[in-house]
Amino acid sequence: MLGGLGGYLIYIALLLIIPIWAQSKVKRTYKKYSKKATSSHMTGAEVARKILNDNGIYNVEVQETKGVLSDHYDPRKKVVRLSRGNYHGQSMASSAIAAHEVGHAIQDAQDYAFLRFRSSLAPLAATGSNISFFLIIAGILLNMSGMLLFGIIFMSAAVLFQLVTLPVEFDASNRAMAQLVSTGTIRNNEERETKKVLNAAALTYVAAALVAVAELVRFILIYAASNE
């Protein structure tokens, strides 16, 4: 009993620790490299606009948005939104994040398959995230394996979304590095440090995917045990 409880507590601790560690890594790396200017001294907004123009993408706007690390690309409105610090900043972090978000805009313009697949999954994944937990808990408490199974199916859609997000994000980062180098925004001696910013950001997606898969596997095992 103690072993089972101890193992369960370790499992829960890992589910909490992994995302917290990933977020902490991002914040530390961002803080460090937001203080180091690039040799080009271009702002994040200028980097984004230049990369977009160099790739013949003129229908995407670059806008400032509220928050910290709230940067994102909106494919519906064709807008790259950069947080204030990255929009105006001339740092390696600002350039890396701006280029990464433009990487998504390039994916969109080139009809990147994984981005399209993720977009098509988004509504189902949102629904799955909202109701799967309630179905699973209700199924366990009421000893209704059918309800538990429905919860697992809905959760699977959300987990698949997390997994598909990985190639989308890594590809955007690869595009970002290529564009930063080709546009002369960073020099050879700045590449390694810029990669650290992009790699740290990627950790959050890896952590989220690991946690999601672990949760799904746990509930599948519970379902299997309830039907033995």
Short mmCIF file of C-alpha atoms in Angstrom, two decimals:
data_model
loop_
_atom_site.label_atom_id
_atom_site.label_comp_id
_atom_site.label_asym_id
_atom_site.label_seq_id
_atom_site.Cartn_x
_atom_site.Cartn_y
_atom_site.Cartn_z
CA MET A 1 0.00 0.00 0.00
CA LEU A 2 2.76 2.38 0.97
CA GLY A 3 4.69 1.53 -2.18
CA GLY A 4 1.63 2.17 -4.32
CA LEU A 5 0.90 5.44 -2.54
CA GLY A 6 4.55 6.46 -2.68
CA GLY A 7 4.71 5.74 -6.39
CA TYR A 8 1.53 7.73 -6.97
CA LEU A 9 2.89 10.71 -5.02
CA ILE A 10 6.11 10.61 -7.06
CA TYR A 11 4.04 10.50 -10.24
CA ILE A 12 1.99 13.54 -9.17
CA ALA A 13 5.16 15.38 -8.14
CA LEU A 14 6.69 14.79 -11.56
CA LEU A 15 3.55 16.09 -13.27
CA LEU A 16 3.94 19.29 -11.28
CA ILE A 17 7.72 19.59 -11.36
CA ILE A 18 8.28 19.10 -15.11
CA PRO A 19 6.11 22.04 -16.27
CA ILE A 20 7.35 24.31 -13.47
CA TRP A 21 10.97 23.50 -14.34
CA ALA A 22 10.35 24.17 -18.04
CA GLN A 23 8.67 27.51 -17.33
CA SER A 24 11.47 28.49 -14.97
CA LYS A 25 14.06 27.62 -17.62
CA VAL A 26 12.28 29.83 -20.18
CA LYS A 27 12.06 32.77 -17.79
CA ARG A 28 15.72 32.54 -16.76
CA THR A 29 16.94 32.25 -20.34
CA TYR A 30 14.67 35.05 -21.55
CA LYS A 31 15.78 37.35 -18.73
CA LYS A 32 19.45 36.69 -19.50
CA TYR A 33 19.30 37.22 -23.25
CA SER A 34 16.83 40.09 -23.15
CA LYS A 35 19.76 42.08 -21.78
CA LYS A 36 22.11 41.22 -24.66
CA ALA A 37 21.67 43.29 -27.80
CA THR A 38 22.23 41.84 -31.26
CA SER A 39 24.91 43.31 -33.49
CA SER A 40 22.22 44.58 -35.87
CA HIS A 41 20.38 46.47 -33.08
CA MET A 42 17.06 45.76 -34.80
CA THR A 43 13.92 45.70 -32.70
CA GLY A 44 11.74 42.61 -32.63
CA ALA A 45 9.16 44.43 -34.73
CA GLU A 46 11.79 45.32 -37.34
CA VAL A 47 13.09 41.75 -37.41
CA ALA A 48 9.59 40.37 -37.91
CA ARG A 49 8.76 42.82 -40.69
CA LYS A 50 12.05 42.24 -42.50
CA ILE A 51 11.70 38.46 -42.46
CA LEU A 52 8.10 38.70 -43.65
CA ASN A 53 9.08 41.04 -46.49
CA ASP A 54 12.10 38.92 -47.47
CA ASN A 55 9.76 35.95 -47.82
CA GLY A 56 7.22 37.89 -49.87
CA ILE A 57 4.60 37.86 -47.11
CA TYR A 58 3.01 41.31 -47.16
CA ASN A 59 -0.47 40.44 -45.90
CA VAL A 60 0.67 39.73 -42.32
CA GLU A 61 0.75 42.60 -39.84
CA VAL A 62 3.13 42.95 -36.88
CA GLN A 63 1.42 44.32 -33.79
CA GLU A 64 2.30 45.00 -30.17
CA THR A 65 0.29 43.08 -27.56
CA LYS A 66 -0.04 43.19 -23.79
CA GLY A 67 1.67 40.84 -21.38
CA VAL A 68 5.08 39.23 -21.02
CA LEU A 69 6.00 36.37 -23.36
CA SER A 70 2.50 36.61 -24.80
CA ASP A 71 3.93 36.55 -28.33
CA HIS A 72 2.02 34.53 -30.92
CA TYR A 73 0.91 34.29 -34.52
CA ASP A 74 -2.81 34.53 -35.28
CA PRO A 75 -3.44 32.65 -38.54
CA ARG A 76 -7.09 33.76 -38.73
CA LYS A 77 -6.30 37.48 -38.67
CA LYS A 78 -2.84 37.14 -40.24
CA VAL A 79 -1.11 38.99 -37.41
CA VAL A 80 2.19 38.44 -35.60
CA ARG A 81 1.69 39.80 -32.10
CA LEU A 82 4.74 40.62 -30.00
CA SER A 83 4.76 41.53 -26.33
CA ARG A 84 5.93 45.05 -25.56
CA GLY A 85 9.44 44.03 -24.51
CA ASN A 86 10.00 42.02 -27.67
CA TYR A 87 8.26 44.45 -30.00
CA HIS A 88 10.56 47.32 -28.97
CA GLY A 89 13.56 45.34 -27.69
CA GLN A 90 16.83 45.00 -29.61
CA SER A 91 17.99 41.91 -27.76
CA MET A 92 18.80 38.37 -28.82
CA ALA A 93 15.67 37.21 -27.02
CA SER A 94 13.50 39.74 -28.85
CA SER A 95 14.93 38.77 -32.24
CA ALA A 96 14.65 35.04 -31.56
CA ILE A 97 11.03 35.21 -30.42
CA ALA A 98 9.98 37.56 -33.22
CA ALA A 99 11.61 35.29 -35.80
CA HIS A 100 9.95 32.23 -34.25
CA GLU A 101 6.48 33.75 -34.53
CA VAL A 102 7.19 34.78 -38.11
CA GLY A 103 8.24 31.17 -38.65
CA HIS A 104 4.61 30.26 -38.02
CA ALA A 105 3.49 32.88 -40.54
CA ILE A 106 5.83 31.33 -43.12
CA GLN A 107 4.39 27.89 -42.30
CA ASP A 108 0.93 29.31 -42.89
CA ALA A 109 1.91 30.90 -46.18
CA GLN A 110 3.53 27.66 -47.37
CA ASP A 111 0.58 25.52 -46.22
CA TYR A 112 2.75 23.52 -43.81
CA ALA A 113 0.96 20.18 -43.25
CA PHE A 114 1.44 19.88 -39.49
CA LEU A 115 0.18 23.44 -38.93
CA ARG A 116 -2.95 22.69 -40.97
CA PHE A 117 -3.48 19.44 -39.08
CA ARG A 118 -3.09 21.19 -35.73
CA SER A 119 -5.56 23.90 -36.74
CA SER A 120 -8.11 21.27 -37.76
CA LEU A 121 -7.63 19.51 -34.40
CA ALA A 122 -7.99 22.67 -32.32
CA PRO A 123 -11.83 22.67 -31.86
CA LEU A 124 -11.92 18.97 -30.93
CA ALA A 125 -8.89 19.35 -28.65
CA ALA A 126 -10.51 22.30 -26.86
CA THR A 127 -13.68 20.29 -26.30
CA GLY A 128 -11.66 17.31 -25.14
CA SER A 129 -9.71 19.41 -22.65
CA ASN A 130 -12.90 20.91 -21.23
CA ILE A 131 -14.96 17.78 -20.66
CA SER A 132 -12.59 14.78 -20.57
CA PHE A 133 -11.54 15.23 -16.95
CA PHE A 134 -15.13 15.41 -15.71
CA LEU A 135 -16.10 12.29 -17.68
CA ILE A 136 -13.07 10.40 -16.40
CA ILE A 137 -13.58 11.36 -12.74
CA ALA A 138 -17.31 10.61 -12.97
CA GLY A 139 -16.57 7.27 -14.61
CA ILE A 140 -14.12 6.31 -11.85
CA LEU A 141 -16.34 7.47 -8.96
CA LEU A 142 -19.51 5.90 -10.38
CA ASN A 143 -17.66 2.79 -11.56
CA MET A 144 -18.93 3.34 -15.12
CA SER A 145 -16.27 2.10 -17.50
CA GLY A 146 -18.18 3.37 -20.54
CA MET A 147 -18.09 6.94 -19.26
CA LEU A 148 -14.42 6.54 -18.39
CA LEU A 149 -13.73 5.33 -21.92
CA PHE A 150 -15.51 8.36 -23.43
CA GLY A 151 -13.38 10.61 -21.25
CA ILE A 152 -10.22 8.86 -22.44
CA ILE A 153 -11.28 9.28 -26.08
CA PHE A 154 -11.86 13.00 -25.60
CA MET A 155 -8.56 13.33 -23.75
CA SER A 156 -6.80 11.54 -26.62
CA ALA A 157 -7.79 14.38 -28.96
CA ALA A 158 -6.23 16.93 -26.62
CA VAL A 159 -3.07 14.81 -26.28
CA LEU A 160 -2.80 14.41 -30.04
CA PHE A 161 -2.98 18.20 -30.35
CA GLN A 162 -0.06 18.50 -27.91
CA LEU A 163 1.98 15.98 -29.89
CA VAL A 164 1.29 17.64 -33.25
CA THR A 165 2.33 20.94 -31.70
CA LEU A 166 5.89 19.66 -31.26
CA PRO A 167 6.89 19.45 -34.96
CA VAL A 168 5.09 22.75 -35.59
CA GLU A 169 7.11 24.54 -32.91
CA PHE A 170 10.45 22.92 -33.71
CA ASP A 171 10.01 23.67 -37.40
CA ALA A 172 9.20 27.32 -36.61
CA SER A 173 12.37 27.56 -34.52
CA ASN A 174 14.47 26.05 -37.31
CA ARG A 175 13.00 28.53 -39.76
CA ALA A 176 13.68 31.32 -37.28
CA MET A 177 17.39 30.50 -37.01
CA ALA A 178 17.77 30.25 -40.78
CA GLN A 179 16.05 33.59 -41.29
CA LEU A 180 18.00 35.39 -38.56
CA VAL A 181 21.26 34.29 -40.15
CA SER A 182 20.24 34.98 -43.75
CA THR A 183 18.94 38.46 -42.94
CA GLY A 184 22.09 39.35 -41.03
CA THR A 185 20.14 40.02 -37.83
CA ILE A 186 22.64 37.89 -35.92
CA ARG A 187 26.25 37.03 -36.63
CA ASN A 188 27.99 33.66 -36.35
CA ASN A 189 29.14 34.26 -32.78
CA GLU A 190 25.55 35.05 -31.75
CA GLU A 191 23.94 31.91 -33.16
CA ARG A 192 24.67 29.67 -30.17
CA GLU A 193 23.15 32.10 -27.69
CA THR A 194 20.11 32.75 -29.85
CA LYS A 195 19.50 29.00 -30.11
CA LYS A 196 19.41 28.82 -26.32
CA VAL A 197 16.38 31.12 -26.29
CA LEU A 198 14.56 29.03 -28.89
CA ASN A 199 15.50 25.73 -27.21
CA ALA A 200 14.30 26.95 -23.81
CA ALA A 201 10.95 27.95 -25.30
CA ALA A 202 10.65 24.54 -26.97
CA LEU A 203 11.04 22.85 -23.58
CA THR A 204 7.64 24.13 -22.47
CA TYR A 205 5.97 22.28 -25.36
CA VAL A 206 7.95 19.11 -24.69
CA ALA A 207 7.03 19.26 -21.00
CA ALA A 208 3.35 19.79 -21.80
CA ALA A 209 3.37 16.83 -24.19
CA LEU A 210 5.10 14.55 -21.68
CA VAL A 211 2.60 15.42 -18.96
CA ALA A 212 -0.35 14.95 -21.31
CA VAL A 213 0.86 11.53 -22.49
CA ALA A 214 1.59 10.39 -18.93
CA GLU A 215 -1.92 11.37 -17.79
CA LEU A 216 -3.51 9.60 -20.75
CA VAL A 217 -1.53 6.40 -20.13
CA ARG A 218 -2.50 6.47 -16.44
CA PHE A 219 -6.22 6.64 -17.23
CA ILE A 220 -5.92 3.95 -19.91
CA LEU A 221 -4.35 1.66 -17.29
CA ILE A 222 -7.16 2.48 -14.86
CA TYR A 223 -9.71 1.63 -17.56
CA ALA A 224 -7.94 -1.63 -18.38
CA ALA A 225 -7.84 -2.61 -14.70
CA SER A 226 -11.55 -1.87 -14.28
CA ASN A 227 -12.40 -4.31 -17.08
CA GLU A 228 -10.29 -7.23 -15.88
#
